[in-house]
Coordinates of C-alpha atoms in Angstrom, one line a residue:
X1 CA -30.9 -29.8 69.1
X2 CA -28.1 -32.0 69.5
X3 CA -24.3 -30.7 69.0
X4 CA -23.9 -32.6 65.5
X5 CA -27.4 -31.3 64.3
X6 CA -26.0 -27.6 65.0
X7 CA -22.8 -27.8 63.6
X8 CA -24.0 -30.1 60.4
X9 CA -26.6 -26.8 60.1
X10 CA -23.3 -24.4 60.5
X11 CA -21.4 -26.3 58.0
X12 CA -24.7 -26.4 55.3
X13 CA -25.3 -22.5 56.1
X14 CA -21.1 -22.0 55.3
X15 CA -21.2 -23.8 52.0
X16 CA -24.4 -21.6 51.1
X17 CA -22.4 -18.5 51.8
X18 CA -19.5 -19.6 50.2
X19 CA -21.3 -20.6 46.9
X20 CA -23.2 -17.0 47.4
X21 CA -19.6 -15.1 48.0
X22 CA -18.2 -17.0 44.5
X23 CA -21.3 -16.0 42.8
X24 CA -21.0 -12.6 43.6
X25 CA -17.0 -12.8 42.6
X26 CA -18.0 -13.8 39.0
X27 CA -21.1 -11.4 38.5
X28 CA -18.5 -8.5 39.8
X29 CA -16.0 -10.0 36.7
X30 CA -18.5 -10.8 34.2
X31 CA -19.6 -6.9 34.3
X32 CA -16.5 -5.8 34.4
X33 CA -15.5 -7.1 31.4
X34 CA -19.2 -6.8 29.8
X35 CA -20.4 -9.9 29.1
X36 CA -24.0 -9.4 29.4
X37 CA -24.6 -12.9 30.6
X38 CA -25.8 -13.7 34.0
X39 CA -24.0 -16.2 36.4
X40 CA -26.1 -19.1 35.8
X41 CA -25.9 -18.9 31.8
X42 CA -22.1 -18.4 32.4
X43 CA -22.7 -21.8 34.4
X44 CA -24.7 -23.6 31.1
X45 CA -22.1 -22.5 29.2
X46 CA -19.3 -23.8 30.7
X47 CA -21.5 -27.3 31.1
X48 CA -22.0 -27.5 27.4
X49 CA -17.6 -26.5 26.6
X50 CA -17.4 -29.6 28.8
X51 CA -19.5 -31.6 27.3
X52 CA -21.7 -31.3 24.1
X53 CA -25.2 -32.6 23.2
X54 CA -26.2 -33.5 27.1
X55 CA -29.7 -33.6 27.8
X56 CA -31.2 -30.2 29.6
X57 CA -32.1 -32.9 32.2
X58 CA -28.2 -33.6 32.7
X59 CA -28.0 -29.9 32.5
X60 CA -30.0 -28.7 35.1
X61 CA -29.1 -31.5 37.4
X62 CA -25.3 -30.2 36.7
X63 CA -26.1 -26.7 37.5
X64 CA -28.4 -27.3 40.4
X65 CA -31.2 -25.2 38.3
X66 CA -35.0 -26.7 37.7
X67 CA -36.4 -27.6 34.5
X68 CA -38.3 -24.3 34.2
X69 CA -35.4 -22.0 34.9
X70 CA -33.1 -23.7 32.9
X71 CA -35.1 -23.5 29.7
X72 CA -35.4 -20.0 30.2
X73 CA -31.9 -19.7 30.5
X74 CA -31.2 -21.8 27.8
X75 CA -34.1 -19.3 25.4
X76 CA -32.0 -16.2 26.4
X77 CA -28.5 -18.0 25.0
X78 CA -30.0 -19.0 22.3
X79 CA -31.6 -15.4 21.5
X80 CA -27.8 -14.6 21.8
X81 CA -27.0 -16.7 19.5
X82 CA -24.8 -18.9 22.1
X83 CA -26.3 -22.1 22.3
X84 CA -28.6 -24.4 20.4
X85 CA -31.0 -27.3 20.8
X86 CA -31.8 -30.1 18.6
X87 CA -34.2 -33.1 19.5
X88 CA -32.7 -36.5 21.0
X89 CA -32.6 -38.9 18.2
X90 CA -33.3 -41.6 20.6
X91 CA -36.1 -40.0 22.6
X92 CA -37.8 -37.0 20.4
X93 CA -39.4 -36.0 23.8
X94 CA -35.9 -34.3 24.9
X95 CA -33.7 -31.9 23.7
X96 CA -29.9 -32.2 23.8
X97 CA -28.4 -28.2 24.3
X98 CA -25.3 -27.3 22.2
X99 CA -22.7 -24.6 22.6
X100 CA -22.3 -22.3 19.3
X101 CA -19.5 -21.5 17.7
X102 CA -20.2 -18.0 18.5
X103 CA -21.0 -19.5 21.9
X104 CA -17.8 -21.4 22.1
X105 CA -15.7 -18.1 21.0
X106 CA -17.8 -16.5 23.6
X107 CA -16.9 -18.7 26.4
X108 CA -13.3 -19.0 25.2
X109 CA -12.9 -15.3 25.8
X110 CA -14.2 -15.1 29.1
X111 CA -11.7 -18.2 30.4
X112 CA -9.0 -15.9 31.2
X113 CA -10.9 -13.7 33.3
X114 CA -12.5 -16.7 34.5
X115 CA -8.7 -18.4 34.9
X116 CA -7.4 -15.1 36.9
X117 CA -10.5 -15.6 39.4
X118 CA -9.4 -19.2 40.3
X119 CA -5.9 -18.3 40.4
X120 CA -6.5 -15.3 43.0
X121 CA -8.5 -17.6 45.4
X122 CA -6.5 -20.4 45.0
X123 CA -3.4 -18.5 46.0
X124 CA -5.3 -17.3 48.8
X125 CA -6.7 -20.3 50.2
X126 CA -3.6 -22.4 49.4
X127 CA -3.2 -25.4 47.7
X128 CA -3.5 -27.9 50.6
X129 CA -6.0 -26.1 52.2
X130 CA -8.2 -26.6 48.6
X131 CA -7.6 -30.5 48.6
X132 CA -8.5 -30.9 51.9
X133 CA -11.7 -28.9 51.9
X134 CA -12.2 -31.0 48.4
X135 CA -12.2 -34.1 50.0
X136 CA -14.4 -33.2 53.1
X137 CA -16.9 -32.0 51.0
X138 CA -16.7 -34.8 48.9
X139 CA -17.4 -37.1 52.1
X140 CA -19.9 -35.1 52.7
X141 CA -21.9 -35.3 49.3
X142 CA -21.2 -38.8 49.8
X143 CA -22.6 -39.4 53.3
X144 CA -25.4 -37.2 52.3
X145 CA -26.6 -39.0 49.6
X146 CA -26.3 -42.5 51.7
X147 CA -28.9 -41.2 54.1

């Protein structure tokens, strides 16, 4: 194995434990505050307070989820009365997802613990630290999907 192959694999494995090491961060916050959502719907809901009425194709793209596990994420916000889905008008075959106003209340009341999180590590990490590791990973995505 070459010396970019191993440290290409290093950096891949290092952005998996990152990702892994913020997930953890936000489960920690979301019970201690009792949310009683899990990561990933805290993830669909902040996709839909983006952005209303996407496609769960758009949504599971932006949340890295498949179609399967997102539609069973999406059943247990709606059971919670979160989100909602209503056919395309276009296209009756696909469903565009909707954040509730109870959803969007929801959501609006976990920002600021959501907020305090991004402060804490940015303060950490440091501001120019962030904006370079921001645009190497973007170079990265970039050369990734090129190959």
């Amino acid at each position: 194995m070459g010396k970019e192959s191993a440290a290409f694999r290093e950096l891949m494995l290092q952005v998996f434990r990152t990702r892994m090491a913020f997930r953890r961060l936000v489960q920690r916050a979301l019970r201690k505050v009792e949310a009683g959502i899990t990561f990933e719907m805290l993830q669909v809901l902040r996709c839909l307070g983006e952005e209303q009425g996407i496609t769960q194709q758009v949504l599971a793209e932006r949340i890295a989820k498949g179609k399967a596990a997102l539609s069973n994420l999406i059943a247990n916000l709606e059971k919670k009365k979160y989100v909602y889905r209503l056919e395309d008008a276009s296209d009756r075959r696909n469903k565009r997802v909707y954040l509730s106003e109870e959803g969007a209340l929801f959501y609006g009341q976990l920002r600021s613990s959501l907020d305090d999180i991004y402060a804490s590590a940015g303060i950490t990490v440091g501001m120019e630290k962030m904006k370079t590791l921001l645009a190497d990973l973007k170079l990265t995505r970039d050369a990734l999907e090129e190959i």
